[in-house]
Amino acid sequence: MMVARKTGRRIGPALITLAAALYFFVPLYAAFQFSLQMRRGEWSLDAYRSVLASDVFLNAFLFSITASGAAILCGVLLVVPTAYWVRLKLPRLRPVVEFISLLPLIIPSVVLVFGQIRLFGSNSWLPLTTTDLGTNLLLIAGYVVLSLPYMFRAVDNGMAMIDIATLTEAAETLGASRLRTIVTVIFPNIRAAIVSGAFLTFSICLGEFVIASLLNRQAFGPYMVQLGQDRAYEPAALAILSFGLTWLLMALMQAAAQRKPGQGWLPFRNKAPRP
């Protein structure tokens, strides 16, 4: 009887994992197979060649990569000091800050972008939408707001795992300023949390459509929608490429999060010399 129960406990999680894997990978395989059928009667990579050879794809992809990187940097610079200060000095305001960070999940993106256009349009006191640079700044600001719930939650959970008060007191005892404490003490201890928030931010920004479309930016999200309306096989190929890029970045970020301070990227680097 006990053996049967142990066997059931092992088979149950395995079946759930298998069902989840099939749920994700079967549609992905179907899309991959469809992307290879651009040439009738045989499988080919013509759809992938068509996508990668397009200048519009390269421009949209590079633009989204740059905007996502800027949004990640701005999000980290905004969230990490805020979460640190709230946990250290203002713990009573933590529920208020958490509520504010969750507002982007409640307010639709279309409301956010129309508010930006209203405040920074051509007739406003700061007409940012009249220039490409200003519109790009509005897009990055929108990306930061959209990713705020995920970045703040990841960073806040990371700070909950360390003793911020003790680390700050030790750093100040050694003569470190508050800024140096955040940069050299807090950042390295929550690096995994920051990487998790950065990955979520990148995933959101790469496929975002509403803000980029209404601000008339040639980003990756609007390009995917337009390609899906005009072509048949190329959108499937583009979806596979997007999944592959996402998984690659996930692996790189995971490696960066697990890398110890002073440790190189290669396994044979930074090893102690043998006597």
PDB file of C-alpha atoms in Angstrom:
ATOM      1  CA  MET A   1       0.000   0.000   0.000  1.00  0.00           C
ATOM      2  CA  MET A   2       2.815   2.379   0.894  1.00  0.00           C
ATOM      3  CA  VAL A   3       4.659   1.505  -2.318  1.00  0.00           C
ATOM      4  CA  ALA A   4       1.559   2.287  -4.363  1.00  0.00           C
ATOM      5  CA  ARG A   5       1.197   5.658  -2.663  1.00  0.00           C
ATOM      6  CA  LYS A   6       4.850   6.535  -3.295  1.00  0.00           C
ATOM      7  CA  THR A   7       4.508   5.469  -6.920  1.00  0.00           C
ATOM      8  CA  GLY A   8       1.377   7.601  -7.300  1.00  0.00           C
ATOM      9  CA  ARG A   9       3.168  10.599  -5.801  1.00  0.00           C
ATOM     10  CA  ARG A  10       5.954  10.210  -8.352  1.00  0.00           C
ATOM     11  CA  ILE A  11       3.718   9.618 -11.364  1.00  0.00           C
ATOM     12  CA  GLY A  12       1.369  12.539 -10.607  1.00  0.00           C
ATOM     13  CA  PRO A  13       3.963  15.350 -10.903  1.00  0.00           C
ATOM     14  CA  ALA A  14       5.504  13.622 -13.929  1.00  0.00           C
ATOM     15  CA  LEU A  15       2.144  13.539 -15.725  1.00  0.00           C
ATOM     16  CA  ILE A  16       1.501  17.209 -14.918  1.00  0.00           C
ATOM     17  CA  THR A  17       4.938  18.154 -16.223  1.00  0.00           C
ATOM     18  CA  LEU A  18       4.403  16.106 -19.373  1.00  0.00           C
ATOM     19  CA  ALA A  19       0.982  17.684 -19.977  1.00  0.00           C
ATOM     20  CA  ALA A  20       2.426  21.184 -19.518  1.00  0.00           C
ATOM     21  CA  ALA A  21       5.297  20.393 -21.894  1.00  0.00           C
ATOM     22  CA  LEU A  22       2.907  19.090 -24.545  1.00  0.00           C
ATOM     23  CA  TYR A  23       0.680  22.139 -24.096  1.00  0.00           C
ATOM     24  CA  PHE A  24       3.595  24.447 -24.893  1.00  0.00           C
ATOM     25  CA  PHE A  25       5.660  22.463 -27.376  1.00  0.00           C
ATOM     26  CA  VAL A  26       2.989  20.913 -29.614  1.00  0.00           C
ATOM     27  CA  PRO A  27       1.710  24.297 -30.911  1.00  0.00           C
ATOM     28  CA  LEU A  28       5.309  25.459 -31.220  1.00  0.00           C
ATOM     29  CA  TYR A  29       6.188  22.407 -33.309  1.00  0.00           C
ATOM     30  CA  ALA A  30       3.102  22.959 -35.465  1.00  0.00           C
ATOM     31  CA  ALA A  31       4.151  26.568 -36.114  1.00  0.00           C
ATOM     32  CA  PHE A  32       7.687  25.438 -36.918  1.00  0.00           C
ATOM     33  CA  GLN A  33       6.438  22.801 -39.348  1.00  0.00           C
ATOM     34  CA  PHE A  34       4.132  25.322 -41.038  1.00  0.00           C
ATOM     35  CA  SER A  35       7.014  27.788 -41.413  1.00  0.00           C
ATOM     36  CA  LEU A  36       8.930  25.170 -43.435  1.00  0.00           C
ATOM     37  CA  GLN A  37       6.144  24.671 -45.990  1.00  0.00           C
ATOM     38  CA  MET A  38       6.570  27.864 -47.983  1.00  0.00           C
ATOM     39  CA  ARG A  39       7.842  25.827 -50.935  1.00  0.00           C
ATOM     40  CA  ARG A  40       5.157  23.393 -52.030  1.00  0.00           C
ATOM     41  CA  GLY A  41       5.955  19.707 -51.836  1.00  0.00           C
ATOM     42  CA  GLU A  42       9.052  20.036 -49.653  1.00  0.00           C
ATOM     43  CA  TRP A  43      10.365  21.630 -46.501  1.00  0.00           C
ATOM     44  CA  SER A  44      12.630  24.629 -46.840  1.00  0.00           C
ATOM     45  CA  LEU A  45      13.935  27.630 -44.933  1.00  0.00           C
ATOM     46  CA  ASP A  46      12.619  30.125 -47.480  1.00  0.00           C
ATOM     47  CA  ALA A  47      10.383  31.822 -44.922  1.00  0.00           C
ATOM     48  CA  TYR A  48      13.326  32.372 -42.576  1.00  0.00           C
ATOM     49  CA  ARG A  49      15.485  33.691 -45.418  1.00  0.00           C
ATOM     50  CA  SER A  50      12.715  36.065 -46.426  1.00  0.00           C
ATOM     51  CA  VAL A  51      12.375  37.411 -42.890  1.00  0.00           C
ATOM     52  CA  LEU A  52      16.085  37.783 -42.200  1.00  0.00           C
ATOM     53  CA  ALA A  53      16.731  39.430 -45.570  1.00  0.00           C
ATOM     54  CA  SER A  54      14.190  42.172 -44.919  1.00  0.00           C
ATOM     55  CA  ASP A  55      15.596  45.559 -43.951  1.00  0.00           C
ATOM     56  CA  VAL A  56      12.317  46.400 -42.241  1.00  0.00           C
ATOM     57  CA  PHE A  57      12.725  43.402 -39.938  1.00  0.00           C
ATOM     58  CA  LEU A  58      16.296  44.333 -39.032  1.00  0.00           C
ATOM     59  CA  ASN A  59      15.410  47.959 -38.344  1.00  0.00           C
ATOM     60  CA  ALA A  60      12.362  47.038 -36.238  1.00  0.00           C
ATOM     61  CA  PHE A  61      14.268  44.380 -34.316  1.00  0.00           C
ATOM     62  CA  LEU A  62      17.265  46.605 -33.552  1.00  0.00           C
ATOM     63  CA  PHE A  63      14.968  49.454 -32.551  1.00  0.00           C
ATOM     64  CA  SER A  64      13.067  47.227 -30.103  1.00  0.00           C
ATOM     65  CA  ILE A  65      16.298  45.807 -28.680  1.00  0.00           C
ATOM     66  CA  THR A  66      17.614  49.319 -28.050  1.00  0.00           C
ATOM     67  CA  ALA A  67      14.335  50.557 -26.552  1.00  0.00           C
ATOM     68  CA  SER A  68      14.063  47.457 -24.338  1.00  0.00           C
ATOM     69  CA  GLY A  69      17.627  47.903 -23.088  1.00  0.00           C
ATOM     70  CA  ALA A  70      16.969  51.554 -22.262  1.00  0.00           C
ATOM     71  CA  ALA A  71      13.742  50.593 -20.472  1.00  0.00           C
ATOM     72  CA  ILE A  72      15.573  47.943 -18.431  1.00  0.00           C
ATOM     73  CA  LEU A  73      18.268  50.441 -17.421  1.00  0.00           C
ATOM     74  CA  CYS A  74      15.730  53.101 -16.450  1.00  0.00           C
ATOM     75  CA  GLY A  75      13.632  50.551 -14.584  1.00  0.00           C
ATOM     76  CA  VAL A  76      16.582  49.306 -12.548  1.00  0.00           C
ATOM     77  CA  LEU A  77      17.721  52.843 -11.707  1.00  0.00           C
ATOM     78  CA  LEU A  78      14.184  53.717 -10.616  1.00  0.00           C
ATOM     79  CA  VAL A  79      13.116  50.581  -8.782  1.00  0.00           C
ATOM     80  CA  VAL A  80      16.241  49.449  -6.921  1.00  0.00           C
ATOM     81  CA  PRO A  81      16.883  52.673  -4.954  1.00  0.00           C
ATOM     82  CA  THR A  82      13.158  53.083  -4.296  1.00  0.00           C
ATOM     83  CA  ALA A  83      12.669  49.546  -3.000  1.00  0.00           C
ATOM     84  CA  TYR A  84      15.868  49.825  -0.951  1.00  0.00           C
ATOM     85  CA  TRP A  85      14.856  53.116   0.675  1.00  0.00           C
ATOM     86  CA  VAL A  86      11.310  51.967   1.390  1.00  0.00           C
ATOM     87  CA  ARG A  87      12.491  48.769   3.071  1.00  0.00           C
ATOM     88  CA  LEU A  88      15.199  50.577   5.025  1.00  0.00           C
ATOM     89  CA  LYS A  89      13.583  53.841   6.096  1.00  0.00           C
ATOM     90  CA  LEU A  90       9.876  53.833   5.149  1.00  0.00           C
ATOM     91  CA  PRO A  91       8.445  50.350   5.807  1.00  0.00           C
ATOM     92  CA  ARG A  92       4.980  51.807   6.521  1.00  0.00           C
ATOM     93  CA  LEU A  93       4.784  53.149   2.958  1.00  0.00           C
ATOM     94  CA  ARG A  94       5.557  49.766   1.428  1.00  0.00           C
ATOM     95  CA  PRO A  95       1.852  48.869   0.815  1.00  0.00           C
ATOM     96  CA  VAL A  96       1.353  52.247  -0.900  1.00  0.00           C
ATOM     97  CA  VAL A  97       4.386  51.745  -3.131  1.00  0.00           C
ATOM     98  CA  GLU A  98       3.249  48.216  -3.976  1.00  0.00           C
ATOM     99  CA  PHE A  99      -0.204  49.529  -4.922  1.00  0.00           C
ATOM    100  CA  ILE A 100       1.322  52.215  -7.155  1.00  0.00           C
ATOM    101  CA  SER A 101       3.555  49.625  -8.830  1.00  0.00           C
ATOM    102  CA  LEU A 102       0.494  47.498  -9.638  1.00  0.00           C
ATOM    103  CA  LEU A 103      -1.447  50.309 -11.322  1.00  0.00           C
ATOM    104  CA  PRO A 104      -0.064  49.479 -14.819  1.00  0.00           C
ATOM    105  CA  LEU A 105      -1.875  46.132 -14.551  1.00  0.00           C
ATOM    106  CA  ILE A 106      -5.161  47.985 -14.024  1.00  0.00           C
ATOM    107  CA  ILE A 107      -4.771  50.939 -16.393  1.00  0.00           C
ATOM    108  CA  PRO A 108      -4.875  49.866 -20.074  1.00  0.00           C
ATOM    109  CA  SER A 109      -1.941  50.662 -22.317  1.00  0.00           C
ATOM    110  CA  VAL A 110      -4.150  52.694 -24.630  1.00  0.00           C
ATOM    111  CA  VAL A 111      -5.020  55.030 -21.747  1.00  0.00           C
ATOM    112  CA  LEU A 112      -1.325  55.441 -20.934  1.00  0.00           C
ATOM    113  CA  VAL A 113      -0.289  56.292 -24.481  1.00  0.00           C
ATOM    114  CA  PHE A 114      -3.207  58.699 -25.042  1.00  0.00           C
ATOM    115  CA  GLY A 115      -2.246  60.413 -21.801  1.00  0.00           C
ATOM    116  CA  GLN A 116       1.302  60.784 -23.102  1.00  0.00           C
ATOM    117  CA  ILE A 117       0.077  62.220 -26.388  1.00  0.00           C
ATOM    118  CA  ARG A 118      -2.242  64.597 -24.539  1.00  0.00           C
ATOM    119  CA  LEU A 119       0.454  65.833 -22.154  1.00  0.00           C
ATOM    120  CA  PHE A 120       3.360  65.956 -24.590  1.00  0.00           C
ATOM    121  CA  GLY A 121       1.623  66.622 -27.908  1.00  0.00           C
ATOM    122  CA  SER A 122       2.309  69.451 -30.309  1.00  0.00           C
ATOM    123  CA  ASN A 123       0.105  71.891 -28.352  1.00  0.00           C
ATOM    124  CA  SER A 124       1.532  71.110 -24.899  1.00  0.00           C
ATOM    125  CA  TRP A 125       4.185  72.955 -22.895  1.00  0.00           C
ATOM    126  CA  LEU A 126       6.703  70.193 -23.732  1.00  0.00           C
ATOM    127  CA  PRO A 127       5.993  68.950 -27.285  1.00  0.00           C
ATOM    128  CA  LEU A 128       7.993  65.716 -27.285  1.00  0.00           C
ATOM    129  CA  THR A 129       5.918  64.067 -29.995  1.00  0.00           C
ATOM    130  CA  THR A 130       7.123  66.577 -32.582  1.00  0.00           C
ATOM    131  CA  THR A 131      10.594  64.987 -32.740  1.00  0.00           C
ATOM    132  CA  ASP A 132      11.799  61.419 -33.153  1.00  0.00           C
ATOM    133  CA  LEU A 133      13.956  61.654 -30.040  1.00  0.00           C
ATOM    134  CA  GLY A 134      11.095  62.907 -27.914  1.00  0.00           C
ATOM    135  CA  THR A 135       8.731  60.220 -29.209  1.00  0.00           C
ATOM    136  CA  ASN A 136      11.348  57.547 -28.512  1.00  0.00           C
ATOM    137  CA  LEU A 137      11.693  58.851 -24.962  1.00  0.00           C
ATOM    138  CA  LEU A 138       7.924  58.588 -24.521  1.00  0.00           C
ATOM    139  CA  LEU A 139       8.048  55.019 -25.818  1.00  0.00           C
ATOM    140  CA  ILE A 140      10.793  54.086 -23.357  1.00  0.00           C
ATOM    141  CA  ALA A 141       8.852  55.747 -20.534  1.00  0.00           C
ATOM    142  CA  GLY A 142       5.800  53.724 -21.503  1.00  0.00           C
ATOM    143  CA  TYR A 143       7.848  50.535 -21.476  1.00  0.00           C
ATOM    144  CA  VAL A 144       9.173  51.378 -18.005  1.00  0.00           C
ATOM    145  CA  VAL A 145       5.639  51.892 -16.707  1.00  0.00           C
ATOM    146  CA  LEU A 146       4.365  48.653 -18.261  1.00  0.00           C
ATOM    147  CA  SER A 147       7.208  46.626 -16.741  1.00  0.00           C
ATOM    148  CA  LEU A 148       7.044  48.337 -13.336  1.00  0.00           C
ATOM    149  CA  PRO A 149       4.918  45.647 -11.609  1.00  0.00           C
ATOM    150  CA  TYR A 150       7.270  42.863 -12.658  1.00  0.00           C
ATOM    151  CA  MET A 151      10.512  44.728 -12.024  1.00  0.00           C
ATOM    152  CA  PHE A 152       9.419  45.983  -8.619  1.00  0.00           C
ATOM    153  CA  ARG A 153       8.121  42.589  -7.513  1.00  0.00           C
ATOM    154  CA  ALA A 154      11.323  40.835  -8.592  1.00  0.00           C
ATOM    155  CA  VAL A 155      13.602  43.383  -6.904  1.00  0.00           C
ATOM    156  CA  ASP A 156      11.497  43.566  -3.749  1.00  0.00           C
ATOM    157  CA  ASN A 157      11.497  39.784  -3.384  1.00  0.00           C
ATOM    158  CA  GLY A 158      15.261  39.774  -3.864  1.00  0.00           C
ATOM    159  CA  MET A 159      15.719  42.353  -1.130  1.00  0.00           C
ATOM    160  CA  ALA A 160      13.493  40.325   1.180  1.00  0.00           C
ATOM    161  CA  MET A 161      16.074  37.516   1.024  1.00  0.00           C
ATOM    162  CA  ILE A 162      18.913  39.647   2.426  1.00  0.00           C
ATOM    163  CA  ASP A 163      19.395  41.674   5.597  1.00  0.00           C
ATOM    164  CA  ILE A 164      19.455  45.189   4.180  1.00  0.00           C
ATOM    165  CA  ALA A 165      19.814  46.925   7.553  1.00  0.00           C
ATOM    166  CA  THR A 166      22.859  44.887   8.588  1.00  0.00           C
ATOM    167  CA  LEU A 167      24.543  45.252   5.200  1.00  0.00           C
ATOM    168  CA  THR A 168      23.951  49.010   5.196  1.00  0.00           C
ATOM    169  CA  GLU A 169      25.232  49.404   8.727  1.00  0.00           C
ATOM    170  CA  ALA A 170      28.360  47.389   7.928  1.00  0.00           C
ATOM    171  CA  ALA A 171      29.029  49.406   4.765  1.00  0.00           C
ATOM    172  CA  GLU A 172      28.556  52.719   6.548  1.00  0.00           C
ATOM    173  CA  THR A 173      30.845  51.551   9.360  1.00  0.00           C
ATOM    174  CA  LEU A 174      33.557  51.029   6.742  1.00  0.00           C
ATOM    175  CA  GLY A 175      33.002  54.556   5.429  1.00  0.00           C
ATOM    176  CA  ALA A 176      30.835  53.883   2.384  1.00  0.00           C
ATOM    177  CA  SER A 177      28.295  56.462   1.313  1.00  0.00           C
ATOM    178  CA  ARG A 178      24.669  55.568   0.708  1.00  0.00           C
ATOM    179  CA  LEU A 179      25.132  55.602  -3.076  1.00  0.00           C
ATOM    180  CA  ARG A 180      28.223  53.402  -2.848  1.00  0.00           C
ATOM    181  CA  THR A 181      26.357  51.038  -0.553  1.00  0.00           C
ATOM    182  CA  ILE A 182      23.606  50.593  -3.128  1.00  0.00           C
ATOM    183  CA  VAL A 183      26.032  50.124  -6.026  1.00  0.00           C
ATOM    184  CA  THR A 184      28.666  47.891  -4.405  1.00  0.00           C
ATOM    185  CA  VAL A 185      26.668  46.049  -1.727  1.00  0.00           C
ATOM    186  CA  ILE A 186      22.972  45.922  -2.570  1.00  0.00           C
ATOM    187  CA  PHE A 187      23.253  45.464  -6.342  1.00  0.00           C
ATOM    188  CA  PRO A 188      25.540  42.380  -6.206  1.00  0.00           C
ATOM    189  CA  ASN A 189      23.340  40.695  -3.585  1.00  0.00           C
ATOM    190  CA  ILE A 190      20.144  41.073  -5.627  1.00  0.00           C
ATOM    191  CA  ARG A 191      21.701  40.485  -9.042  1.00  0.00           C
ATOM    192  CA  ALA A 192      19.551  37.408  -9.706  1.00  0.00           C
ATOM    193  CA  ALA A 193      16.392  39.382  -8.892  1.00  0.00           C
ATOM    194  CA  ILE A 194      17.450  42.229 -11.178  1.00  0.00           C
ATOM    195  CA  VAL A 195      18.152  39.777 -13.992  1.00  0.00           C
ATOM    196  CA  SER A 196      14.702  38.231 -13.534  1.00  0.00           C
ATOM    197  CA  GLY A 197      13.072  41.642 -13.697  1.00  0.00           C
ATOM    198  CA  ALA A 198      15.169  42.549 -16.733  1.00  0.00           C
ATOM    199  CA  PHE A 199      14.097  39.399 -18.558  1.00  0.00           C
ATOM    200  CA  LEU A 200      10.430  40.094 -17.860  1.00  0.00           C
ATOM    201  CA  THR A 201      10.880  43.687 -19.003  1.00  0.00           C
ATOM    202  CA  PHE A 202      12.532  42.575 -22.221  1.00  0.00           C
ATOM    203  CA  SER A 203       9.785  40.055 -22.932  1.00  0.00           C
ATOM    204  CA  ILE A 204       7.083  42.677 -22.435  1.00  0.00           C
ATOM    205  CA  CYS A 205       8.800  45.388 -24.471  1.00  0.00           C
ATOM    206  CA  LEU A 206       9.750  43.155 -27.391  1.00  0.00           C
ATOM    207  CA  GLY A 207       6.184  42.167 -28.214  1.00  0.00           C
ATOM    208  CA  GLU A 208       4.397  45.353 -27.112  1.00  0.00           C
ATOM    209  CA  PHE A 209       2.059  46.704 -29.791  1.00  0.00           C
ATOM    210  CA  VAL A 210      -0.323  49.399 -28.517  1.00  0.00           C
ATOM    211  CA  ILE A 211       2.129  52.060 -27.339  1.00  0.00           C
ATOM    212  CA  ALA A 212       4.556  51.597 -30.245  1.00  0.00           C
ATOM    213  CA  SER A 213       1.742  51.638 -32.787  1.00  0.00           C
ATOM    214  CA  LEU A 214      -0.034  54.742 -31.469  1.00  0.00           C
ATOM    215  CA  LEU A 215       3.276  56.582 -31.148  1.00  0.00           C
ATOM    216  CA  ASN A 216       4.037  55.562 -34.737  1.00  0.00           C
ATOM    217  CA  ARG A 217       7.294  53.807 -33.870  1.00  0.00           C
ATOM    218  CA  GLN A 218       8.650  51.088 -36.162  1.00  0.00           C
ATOM    219  CA  ALA A 219       9.064  48.559 -33.358  1.00  0.00           C
ATOM    220  CA  PHE A 220       9.020  44.781 -33.421  1.00  0.00           C
ATOM    221  CA  GLY A 221       5.441  44.390 -32.160  1.00  0.00           C
ATOM    222  CA  PRO A 222       3.777  46.465 -34.899  1.00  0.00           C
ATOM    223  CA  TYR A 223       6.023  44.802 -37.469  1.00  0.00           C
ATOM    224  CA  MET A 224       4.824  41.337 -36.401  1.00  0.00           C
ATOM    225  CA  VAL A 225       1.182  42.413 -36.639  1.00  0.00           C
ATOM    226  CA  GLN A 226       1.675  43.971 -40.065  1.00  0.00           C
ATOM    227  CA  LEU A 227       3.554  40.928 -41.333  1.00  0.00           C
ATOM    228  CA  GLY A 228       0.763  38.660 -40.112  1.00  0.00           C
ATOM    229  CA  GLN A 229      -1.739  40.632 -42.160  1.00  0.00           C
ATOM    230  CA  ASP A 230       0.298  40.542 -45.377  1.00  0.00           C
ATOM    231  CA  ARG A 231       2.034  37.139 -45.369  1.00  0.00           C
ATOM    232  CA  ALA A 232       1.299  33.539 -44.422  1.00  0.00           C
ATOM    233  CA  TYR A 233       4.516  31.625 -43.724  1.00  0.00           C
ATOM    234  CA  GLU A 234       6.801  34.468 -42.632  1.00  0.00           C
ATOM    235  CA  PRO A 235       4.833  35.213 -39.417  1.00  0.00           C
ATOM    236  CA  ALA A 236       5.284  31.609 -38.271  1.00  0.00           C
ATOM    237  CA  ALA A 237       9.012  31.823 -38.981  1.00  0.00           C
ATOM    238  CA  LEU A 238       9.192  35.128 -37.128  1.00  0.00           C
ATOM    239  CA  ALA A 239       7.410  33.613 -34.125  1.00  0.00           C
ATOM    240  CA  ILE A 240       9.916  30.742 -34.002  1.00  0.00           C
ATOM    241  CA  LEU A 241      12.814  33.189 -34.220  1.00  0.00           C
ATOM    242  CA  SER A 242      11.302  35.234 -31.387  1.00  0.00           C
ATOM    243  CA  PHE A 243      10.982  32.151 -29.184  1.00  0.00           C
ATOM    244  CA  GLY A 244      14.544  31.134 -29.953  1.00  0.00           C
ATOM    245  CA  LEU A 245      15.864  34.585 -29.118  1.00  0.00           C
ATOM    246  CA  THR A 246      13.876  34.661 -25.884  1.00  0.00           C
ATOM    247  CA  TRP A 247      15.237  31.304 -24.772  1.00  0.00           C
ATOM    248  CA  LEU A 248      18.791  32.341 -25.657  1.00  0.00           C
ATOM    249  CA  LEU A 249      18.507  35.521 -23.627  1.00  0.00           C
ATOM    250  CA  MET A 250      16.981  33.554 -20.761  1.00  0.00           C
ATOM    251  CA  ALA A 251      19.992  31.223 -20.736  1.00  0.00           C
ATOM    252  CA  LEU A 252      22.450  34.140 -20.861  1.00  0.00           C
ATOM    253  CA  MET A 253      20.675  36.012 -18.072  1.00  0.00           C
ATOM    254  CA  GLN A 254      20.528  32.876 -15.949  1.00  0.00           C
ATOM    255  CA  ALA A 255      24.255  32.383 -16.458  1.00  0.00           C
ATOM    256  CA  ALA A 256      24.882  36.004 -15.517  1.00  0.00           C
ATOM    257  CA  ALA A 257      22.742  35.675 -12.400  1.00  0.00           C
ATOM    258  CA  GLN A 258      24.537  32.545 -11.209  1.00  0.00           C
ATOM    259  CA  ARG A 259      28.026  33.858 -11.964  1.00  0.00           C
ATOM    260  CA  LYS A 260      29.923  34.681  -8.804  1.00  0.00           C
ATOM    261  CA  PRO A 261      31.768  37.981  -8.440  1.00  0.00           C
ATOM    262  CA  GLY A 262      35.152  37.707 -10.146  1.00  0.00           C
ATOM    263  CA  GLN A 263      34.250  34.506 -11.959  1.00  0.00           C
ATOM    264  CA  GLY A 264      34.737  34.410 -15.715  1.00  0.00           C
ATOM    265  CA  TRP A 265      32.265  33.249 -18.334  1.00  0.00           C
ATOM    266  CA  LEU A 266      34.341  30.219 -19.337  1.00  0.00           C
ATOM    267  CA  PRO A 267      34.840  27.264 -16.998  1.00  0.00           C
ATOM    268  CA  PHE A 268      38.644  27.368 -17.330  1.00  0.00           C
ATOM    269  CA  ARG A 269      38.918  31.084 -16.553  1.00  0.00           C
ATOM    270  CA  ASN A 270      39.872  32.575 -13.172  1.00  0.00           C
ATOM    271  CA  LYS A 271      40.855  29.260 -11.615  1.00  0.00           C
ATOM    272  CA  ALA A 272      43.479  29.164  -8.924  1.00  0.00           C
ATOM    273  CA  PRO A 273      46.873  28.022 -10.251  1.00  0.00           C
ATOM    274  CA  ARG A 274      48.043  24.630  -9.230  1.00  0.00           C
ATOM    275  CA  PRO A 275      51.069  24.492  -6.961  1.00  0.00           C
TER     276      PRO A 275
END
